[in-house]
Amino acid sequence: MIEFSNVSKSFQGDWLALKNASFKINKGEFAFLIGKSGAGKSTIMKLIYLDIFPEDGYINIAGYDSRTIKRKDIPFLRRKIGVIFQDFKLLPDRNVYDNVAFALKVTGESYRNIRKKTLDALASVKMSHKRNSYPYQLSGGEQQKVAIARAIVREPFILLADEPTGNVDPENTAGIMNLLFEINTLGTAVLMATHDHSLIKKDINQVIGIRDGKIVKPENIFSKLDIEETESAL
Amino acid sequence: MIYIFQEAFKGFFKNKSMSLITVGIVSVSIFIFGLFIIGTANLMNLIKLAEDKIEMVAYINENTNENGIQSVRNNILSIAGVQSVEYISKEQAKEQFIKDFKDNANLLEVFENNPLPASIKVHISIAYKNPENLKNISEKIALFKEVSDVDYGAEWVDELDRAVKFLFIIDIILGIIIALASVFIVFNTIRLTIMARKDQIDIMDLVGATESYIEIPYIIEGIFHGLLGSLISAGILYLLFSFLSTKFPALISMNNSIICILAIFGVFLGFIGSIMSVKQCLSEIRDFKSRKKVKI
Ligand SMILES: Nc1ncnc2c1ncn2[C@@H]1O[C@H](COP(=O)(O)OP(=O)(O)O)[C@@H](O)[C@H]1O
Ligand SMILES: [Mg+2]
């Protein structure tokens, strides 16, 4: 469903933030992307929702090819991809309900559906009771739940979670993780990027390791031992 | 579609202070532009009044008979640029003289006969009221044997012409400076208010809003700000000039076409300013992510 094929990405000059990355994420899968800070996790996330494009290789996202997709088709792809971030990215000038409904309004959802879908999404993250609160009145964990509601309100096929617990206190981290698993059980694939090993659970389908822009075995994300072997493979 | 208007409308009230600043700055810019437009209208009017005063007189030889007068009239009328002619007999000239110089009317009494010649007043159409054409026409008229002399105040016409050209250049330069300054100031204000909502635009882009959905609310808002600002300044100018025209009745004050010009200018500023700003904002957000060195 998502396929990276020899993807390289550079932001400036010859230096590569991502080097020849290849991996697949299947339909309905829960996958982990694990690596140290600066390894290239966010870069992979952004490549999936085509916020940035690869310099080399290609990405296939639900049939859209990064080499051939037209600028005007990107919004339609993004409607099928939910994204959440470490810093939530909620709009401070509107309440919880409007933050979630915003994703529907700006994509031209019909008025009849906006209310129902928004309330459904808020219910599934258990934030209905806070629908009239403003982001600044919520804890980090609660804000992340609202962000999740906004990400899933259009029923995406995949939810990209980039360090979703980075700004959430330890008590609420489990809550966020459970929510992500719950969403996954309902059929949405989840790709979660993190540097935190302790979050990995047994029932995760796939763990992708990344170190210095290269895809590695998860146990090698800290080691320097396999640098030569990976480089000879390039 | 409802969303688009709702969002534009909400944007206006949610960011009250930013909206007020934008409308205020548009008002001030358009006020200055409006002063310029009214100034120009008054300048044109003055020039027209001055040009109306230009007239040409052909003096007729003493011994010209009725037929001669008739034929010279027709001949003059047939010259291009001549609108109409008016014959003034010796007697009429004398009456006019007495009327014009009431106190010194007895000046004429030293003469045995009426010394004033008969003449033909030649009205020139406005398009021909420039030094070259006037000179041309006067030379043609002077060729008729019944005409002794032609007078149209050549020096004064030359001077007026030079003044008009000078004022025109000043006016155009001033107009360009004012228009550019307004464009610059208003565009930058709109740009700042849109850039201040970069986060909002970023989220729209993230959740899959199409470019037109992202842009249109800001553009409507921009048009609305421009229109409101121009109407406010038009209102102030209207009051100002109604007051001034009680003191200077000849003054041209606000009229519908000036209001229209200001409104169109305001809408133009708002429209172009917002469309450019939101497009720039969007491409900055995208460029920023793919090129510039930033701490993620
Ligand atoms: N827009 C950008 N411009 C320049 N360098 C960038 C940009 N985005 C990321 N990078 C660099 O690419 C590398 C990978 O970044 P990122 O994918 O954000 O890492 P992670 O999310 O794993 O912490 C880092 O060295 C980072 O500095
Ligand atoms: Mg990151």
XYZ file of C-alpha atoms and ligand atoms in Angstrom:
558
model
C 0.000 0.000 0.000
C 2.977 2.251 0.733
C 6.209 1.373 -0.924
C 9.561 3.153 -0.738
C 11.878 2.051 -3.497
C 15.514 3.218 -3.235
C 14.416 6.613 -2.012
C 17.034 9.291 -1.429
C 16.344 12.767 -0.180
C 18.710 15.694 0.150
C 17.822 19.051 1.576
C 20.919 20.892 0.489
C 24.010 20.032 -1.449
C 25.141 16.441 -1.680
C 24.336 15.541 1.899
C 21.566 12.958 2.045
C 18.982 12.963 4.806
C 17.691 9.679 3.441
C 19.828 7.175 1.586
C 18.423 4.496 -0.693
C 15.558 3.653 1.595
C 13.330 0.754 0.630
C 10.482 -0.702 2.677
C 6.804 -1.494 2.489
C 3.845 -0.884 4.718
C 0.860 -3.123 4.168
C -2.808 -2.375 4.380
C -4.092 -2.165 7.948
C -0.640 -2.763 9.415
C 0.774 -1.190 12.575
C 4.371 -0.262 11.845
C 7.029 1.397 13.933
C 9.752 3.617 12.570
C 12.475 3.796 15.137
C 15.672 5.803 15.150
C 17.566 8.472 17.001
C 16.727 12.113 16.674
C 17.953 13.381 13.320
C 17.987 9.914 11.779
C 15.386 10.823 9.147
C 12.054 9.701 10.604
C 10.195 12.943 9.961
C 11.683 13.039 6.498
C 10.061 9.688 5.749
C 6.730 10.894 7.122
C 6.805 14.015 4.956
C 7.709 11.970 1.928
C 4.616 9.828 2.463
C 2.195 12.737 2.407
C 4.271 14.330 -0.339
C 5.134 17.426 1.611
C 8.571 16.874 0.101
C 9.697 14.795 -2.866
C 12.581 12.355 -3.225
C 15.614 13.229 -5.317
C 16.072 9.591 -6.227
C 13.915 6.485 -6.244
C 10.171 6.655 -5.904
C 7.359 6.225 -3.454
C 4.081 4.600 -4.221
C 1.264 5.667 -1.936
C -2.010 3.856 -2.519
C -1.437 3.899 -6.238
C -0.081 7.436 -6.461
C 3.504 7.509 -7.703
C 5.762 10.289 -6.436
C 7.283 10.633 -9.888
C 4.049 11.167 -11.752
C 1.503 12.613 -9.322
C 0.155 16.027 -10.317
C 0.266 18.946 -7.925
C -3.527 19.184 -8.023
C -3.946 15.560 -6.955
C -1.915 15.928 -3.785
C -4.782 17.408 -1.719
C -6.890 14.395 -2.603
C -4.139 12.025 -1.525
C -3.744 13.914 1.741
C -7.413 13.529 2.542
C -6.711 9.820 2.798
C -3.660 10.237 5.049
C -3.969 11.373 8.657
C -0.953 13.043 10.228
C -0.181 13.923 13.828
C 2.923 15.602 15.210
C 4.831 15.999 18.401
C 3.614 19.610 18.659
C -0.073 18.838 17.840
C -0.457 21.758 15.404
C -3.911 22.697 16.648
C -5.237 26.138 15.765
C -5.226 28.225 18.943
C -8.049 30.514 17.852
C -10.750 27.849 17.701
C -12.135 25.295 20.068
C -11.814 21.510 19.952
C -14.918 20.987 17.847
C -13.890 23.611 15.298
C -10.353 22.315 15.110
C -11.644 18.908 14.079
C -14.421 20.256 11.859
C -11.845 22.492 10.154
C -10.354 19.497 8.352
C -13.786 18.735 6.902
C -14.777 22.310 6.079
C -11.644 23.145 4.142
C -11.965 20.002 2.078
C -15.478 20.828 0.995
C -17.388 18.279 3.081
C -21.140 18.783 2.878
C -22.677 20.604 5.779
C -24.936 17.740 6.769
C -21.961 15.459 7.382
C -19.619 17.830 9.155
C -21.403 17.737 12.490
C -21.882 13.994 12.610
C -18.362 13.126 11.479
C -16.781 15.617 13.848
C -18.717 14.320 16.834
C -17.949 10.725 15.854
C -14.236 11.464 15.648
C -14.292 13.258 19.004
C -16.147 10.312 20.534
C -13.614 7.820 19.250
C -10.779 9.704 20.975
C -12.987 10.214 24.058
C -12.862 13.989 23.911
C -16.547 14.766 23.260
C -16.921 16.355 26.675
C -14.200 18.888 25.887
C -15.554 19.924 22.513
C -15.979 23.563 23.579
C -12.557 23.923 25.166
C -9.729 25.780 23.546
C -6.362 24.085 22.991
C -4.649 26.147 25.686
C -7.124 24.757 28.232
C -6.059 21.170 27.506
C -3.159 19.020 28.655
C -0.632 17.753 26.131
C -2.295 14.333 26.074
C -5.705 15.857 25.454
C -4.394 18.097 22.704
C -2.855 15.086 21.017
C -6.200 13.294 21.173
C -7.854 16.231 19.457
C -5.127 16.161 16.824
C -5.818 12.440 16.353
C -9.524 13.160 15.959
C -8.708 15.724 13.275
C -6.397 13.244 11.560
C -8.961 10.438 11.434
C -12.090 12.476 10.780
C -11.817 11.845 7.044
C -11.308 8.116 7.644
C -7.808 7.846 6.197
C -6.254 4.549 5.174
C -3.147 5.380 7.173
C -2.360 7.470 10.206
C 1.153 8.874 10.359
C 2.186 9.612 13.931
C 5.474 11.506 14.191
C 6.691 11.251 17.805
C 3.100 11.553 18.991
C 4.034 11.159 22.650
C 6.999 13.525 22.595
C 5.120 16.294 24.376
C 2.835 14.078 26.411
C 3.541 13.240 30.027
C 4.247 9.566 30.910
C 0.794 8.910 32.446
C -0.932 9.910 29.244
C 1.501 8.250 26.875
C -0.153 4.865 27.348
C -3.526 6.461 26.632
C -2.291 7.831 23.314
C -0.692 4.504 22.425
C -3.882 2.608 23.223
C -5.825 5.012 21.072
C -3.471 4.379 18.169
C -3.854 0.620 18.601
C -7.613 0.984 18.794
C -7.685 3.001 15.591
C -5.539 0.334 13.991
C -7.925 -2.443 15.004
C -10.676 -0.594 13.204
C -8.736 -0.999 9.967
C -6.542 2.074 9.633
C -2.854 1.416 9.091
C -0.587 3.263 11.520
C 3.009 4.290 11.036
C 4.485 5.637 14.198
C 7.880 7.299 14.328
C 9.677 7.383 17.651
C 13.083 7.178 19.271
C 11.593 5.414 22.319
C 12.131 1.634 22.355
C 9.935 1.148 25.368
C 6.866 1.969 23.276
C 7.307 -1.048 21.040
C 4.843 -3.800 21.818
C 4.845 -7.456 20.884
C 1.857 -7.291 18.565
C 3.348 -4.696 16.251
C 3.530 -5.986 12.680
C 6.729 -4.357 11.597
C 9.560 -2.357 13.101
C 11.670 -0.337 10.679
C 14.944 0.963 12.016
C 16.625 4.058 10.650
C 20.081 5.392 11.333
C 21.701 8.362 9.622
C 19.197 8.195 6.816
C 19.634 4.494 6.155
C 17.113 1.774 6.813
C 18.658 -0.709 9.266
C 17.535 -3.575 11.483
C 15.866 -2.149 14.579
C 18.561 -3.539 16.850
C 21.201 -1.628 14.895
C 19.896 1.866 15.207
C 22.537 2.807 17.771
C 25.431 0.634 16.643
C 28.117 1.733 14.268
C 29.121 -1.858 13.497
C 27.120 -2.338 10.378
C 28.061 0.921 8.682
C 30.481 -0.786 6.323
C 28.088 -3.569 5.464
C 25.250 -1.121 4.713
C 27.519 1.061 2.660
C 28.839 -1.834 0.610
C 25.237 -2.714 -0.067
C 24.585 0.723 -1.591
C -18.839 27.125 -0.866
C -20.687 28.239 2.249
C -17.501 27.512 4.122
C -15.517 29.884 1.969
C -17.696 32.875 2.769
C -18.112 31.871 6.364
C -14.371 31.592 6.778
C -13.728 34.930 5.073
C -16.332 36.562 7.262
C -15.082 34.892 10.434
C -11.549 35.875 9.550
C -12.680 39.462 9.522
C -14.141 39.388 13.002
C -11.724 36.973 14.603
C -8.746 39.103 13.725
C -10.445 42.358 14.562
C -7.293 44.304 15.252
C -5.572 43.073 12.109
C -8.659 43.805 10.039
C -8.944 47.279 11.507
C -5.307 47.980 10.783
C -5.695 46.774 7.213
C -8.862 48.769 6.625
C -7.259 51.804 8.272
C -4.183 51.609 6.102
C -6.249 51.099 2.970
C -8.352 54.114 3.970
C -5.344 56.357 4.473
C -3.718 55.254 1.209
C -6.913 55.704 -0.747
C -7.586 59.013 0.959
C -4.284 60.327 -0.343
C -4.954 58.802 -3.740
C -8.424 60.397 -3.674
C -6.967 63.812 -2.867
C -4.780 63.372 -5.888
C -7.697 62.364 -8.135
C -9.813 65.320 -7.030
C -6.803 67.589 -7.375
C -6.321 66.346 -10.901
C -10.010 66.841 -11.712
C -9.769 70.419 -10.473
C -6.598 71.004 -12.401
C -8.251 69.742 -15.594
C -11.173 71.987 -14.912
C -8.924 75.040 -14.464
C -7.149 74.237 -17.702
C -10.445 73.896 -19.475
C -11.648 77.234 -18.085
C -8.429 78.863 -19.249
C -8.713 77.300 -22.689
C -12.316 78.452 -22.955
C -10.989 81.976 -22.714
C -8.901 81.526 -25.825
C -10.629 83.318 -28.702
C -9.608 84.544 -32.065
C -10.673 87.837 -33.603
C -10.359 88.673 -37.289
C -10.506 92.451 -37.936
C -12.264 93.438 -41.105
C -10.980 96.133 -43.541
C -12.851 99.458 -43.392
C -14.257 99.313 -46.883
C -15.695 95.816 -46.906
C -19.300 95.568 -48.079
C -22.088 93.238 -47.000
C -21.197 90.615 -49.603
C -17.571 90.680 -48.612
C -18.494 90.138 -44.990
C -20.783 87.305 -45.914
C -18.134 85.558 -47.977
C -15.355 85.987 -45.424
C -17.666 84.550 -42.756
C -18.296 81.471 -44.867
C -14.653 81.129 -45.752
C -13.604 81.252 -42.130
C -16.304 78.753 -41.181
C -14.934 76.294 -43.693
C -11.518 76.157 -42.006
C -10.960 72.995 -39.994
C -11.148 73.629 -36.266
C -13.491 76.591 -36.526
C -16.642 75.894 -34.579
C -18.642 79.051 -35.167
C -18.190 82.690 -36.023
C -19.833 85.833 -34.775
C -19.851 89.128 -36.671
C -19.373 92.277 -34.675
C -20.103 95.479 -36.525
C -18.399 98.804 -35.892
C -21.438 99.965 -33.897
C -21.504 96.854 -31.751
C -17.778 97.230 -31.140
C -18.362 100.771 -29.969
C -21.173 99.765 -27.637
C -19.011 97.001 -26.218
C -16.168 99.460 -25.735
C -18.384 101.861 -23.872
C -19.666 99.054 -21.723
C -16.175 97.750 -20.985
C -14.572 101.120 -20.235
C -17.442 102.958 -18.574
C -15.242 105.649 -16.975
C -13.059 106.265 -19.977
C -15.790 105.980 -22.597
C -15.125 109.540 -23.635
C -11.805 108.411 -25.034
C -13.664 107.696 -28.234
C -15.012 111.237 -28.453
C -11.707 112.640 -29.695
C -12.322 110.733 -32.924
C -14.564 112.171 -35.557
C -15.603 108.775 -36.860
C -15.857 105.510 -34.973
C -12.226 104.229 -35.010
C -13.118 100.693 -33.988
C -13.034 98.173 -36.835
C -15.721 95.618 -37.507
C -14.579 92.141 -36.605
C -15.435 88.467 -36.688
C -15.099 86.506 -33.464
C -13.929 82.994 -34.322
C -14.735 80.178 -31.878
C -12.210 77.385 -32.088
C -13.088 73.840 -31.118
C -11.260 72.617 -28.008
C -9.089 70.118 -29.856
C -7.538 72.928 -31.902
C -6.731 75.142 -28.956
C -3.009 74.599 -29.045
C -0.284 76.913 -30.288
C 0.348 75.153 -33.614
C -3.264 74.846 -34.711
C -4.163 78.331 -33.568
C -1.242 79.727 -35.516
C -2.280 77.743 -38.572
C -5.866 78.900 -38.443
C -4.891 82.497 -37.860
C -2.542 82.429 -40.830
C -5.269 81.031 -43.074
C -7.706 83.702 -41.963
C -5.139 86.450 -42.477
C -4.917 85.470 -46.153
C -8.490 86.625 -46.898
C -8.395 90.034 -48.517
C -11.230 91.378 -46.328
C -9.203 90.651 -43.178
C -6.756 93.270 -41.971
C -5.425 91.517 -38.905
C -5.933 88.394 -36.754
C -5.415 88.309 -33.023
C -5.570 85.390 -30.597
C -3.109 86.333 -27.881
C -0.346 84.128 -29.244
C 2.037 84.762 -26.371
C -0.541 83.992 -23.744
C -1.508 80.799 -25.587
C 2.129 79.740 -25.671
C 2.512 80.366 -21.980
C -0.674 78.543 -21.091
C 0.429 75.618 -23.219
C 3.780 75.426 -21.447
C 2.124 75.623 -18.018
C -0.368 72.894 -18.918
C 2.368 70.569 -20.144
C 4.412 71.189 -17.014
C 1.464 70.594 -14.688
C 0.588 67.447 -16.596
C 4.026 65.955 -16.110
C 4.067 66.862 -12.417
C 0.598 65.414 -12.031
C 1.475 62.138 -13.727
C 4.682 61.714 -11.734
C 2.833 62.479 -8.526
C 0.083 60.055 -9.500
C 2.555 57.258 -10.167
C 4.352 57.873 -6.884
C 1.115 57.898 -4.905
C -0.265 54.815 -6.653
C 2.957 52.871 -6.165
C 3.212 53.912 -2.528
C -0.388 52.812 -1.906
C 0.211 49.505 -3.641
C 3.377 48.939 -1.653
C 1.912 49.844 1.721
C -1.378 48.018 1.277
C 0.259 44.910 -0.171
C 2.653 44.697 2.724
C -0.083 45.126 5.284
C -2.163 42.387 3.699
C 0.911 40.204 3.446
C 1.614 40.579 7.143
C -1.948 39.730 8.115
C -1.880 36.629 5.940
C 1.590 35.560 7.056
C 0.335 35.843 10.629
C -2.016 32.981 9.764
C 0.672 30.804 8.262
C -0.168 28.017 10.718
C -3.742 27.958 9.542
C -2.673 27.797 5.907
C -0.195 25.068 6.807
C -2.960 22.953 8.377
C -5.270 23.465 5.405
C -2.483 22.272 3.147
C -1.827 19.300 5.436
C -5.403 18.056 5.628
C -5.885 18.227 1.884
C -7.543 21.529 1.073
C -7.175 22.409 -2.598
C -5.312 25.576 -3.481
C -8.440 27.472 -4.401
C -10.087 26.473 -1.129
C -7.067 27.776 0.716
C -6.829 30.988 -1.249
C -10.382 32.148 -1.836
C -11.307 33.070 1.768
C -8.228 35.274 2.017
C -8.960 36.851 -1.324
C -12.550 37.612 -0.381
C -11.301 39.073 2.856
C -8.777 41.173 0.947
C -11.406 42.471 -1.467
C -13.687 43.287 1.439
C -10.930 45.162 3.276
C -10.086 47.069 0.109
C -13.687 47.978 -0.585
C -14.407 48.997 2.994
C -11.225 51.073 3.185
C -11.991 52.854 -0.070
C -15.588 53.597 0.920
C -14.468 55.011 4.255
C -11.937 57.288 2.591
C -14.486 58.242 -0.087
C -16.882 59.221 2.715
C -14.279 61.348 4.446
C -13.263 62.985 1.170
C -16.914 63.640 0.396
C -17.439 65.443 3.692
C -14.181 67.336 3.331
C -14.961 68.565 -0.145
C -18.607 69.411 0.515
C -17.258 71.645 3.250
C -14.564 73.144 1.034
C -16.943 73.812 -1.815
C -19.087 75.997 0.423
C -15.989 78.233 0.622
C -14.819 77.791 -2.966
C -17.912 77.273 -5.104
C -15.888 76.690 -8.274
C -14.242 73.622 -6.748
C -15.047 70.249 -8.234
C -15.794 67.951 -5.280
C -16.540 64.242 -4.997
C -18.777 62.831 -7.655
C -19.897 59.349 -8.537
C -17.132 58.668 -10.969
C -14.467 59.598 -8.426
C -16.136 57.335 -5.849
C -16.110 54.581 -8.467
C -12.425 55.119 -9.219
C -11.585 54.925 -5.521
C -13.714 51.823 -4.946
C -12.167 50.089 -7.948
C -8.692 51.046 -6.762
C -9.473 49.728 -3.276
C -10.878 46.454 -4.547
C -7.935 46.118 -6.894
C -5.468 46.625 -4.040
C -7.278 44.134 -1.828
C -7.658 41.553 -4.547
C -4.163 41.623 -5.991
C -2.583 42.116 -2.565
C -4.306 39.124 -1.033
C -3.938 36.790 -3.993
C -0.217 37.515 -4.181
C 0.243 37.236 -0.424
C -1.577 33.950 0.015
C 0.213 32.396 -2.936
C 3.513 33.620 -1.578
C 2.657 32.313 1.880
C 1.764 28.900 0.518
C 4.897 28.597 -1.552
C 7.008 29.816 1.363
C 5.556 27.105 3.567
C 6.348 24.492 0.942
C 9.807 25.803 0.076
C 10.705 26.100 3.712
C 10.069 22.429 4.185
C 12.002 21.213 1.228
C 14.970 23.545 1.070
C 15.924 25.848 3.868
C 18.013 24.679 6.750
C 15.738 24.518 9.754
C 15.705 22.823 13.095
C 12.970 20.220 12.917
N 13.933 21.238 5.718
C 15.149 20.776 6.027
N 16.237 21.434 5.600
C 17.475 20.987 5.896
N 17.736 19.889 6.591
C 16.701 19.176 7.054
C 15.352 19.580 6.791
N 14.534 18.673 7.362
C 15.345 17.765 7.954
N 16.612 18.056 7.764
C 17.773 17.252 8.247
O 17.575 15.914 7.857
C 17.969 15.049 8.904
C 16.800 14.163 9.283
O 15.821 14.955 9.872
P 14.452 14.395 10.425
O 13.861 13.533 9.377
O 13.670 15.520 10.922
O 14.964 13.504 11.659
P 14.096 12.819 12.800
O 12.669 13.109 12.544
O 14.439 11.398 12.708
O 14.588 13.420 14.067
C 18.441 15.906 10.045
O 19.842 15.970 10.016
C 17.839 17.255 9.752
O 18.656 18.275 10.246
Mg 11.334 14.218 13.694
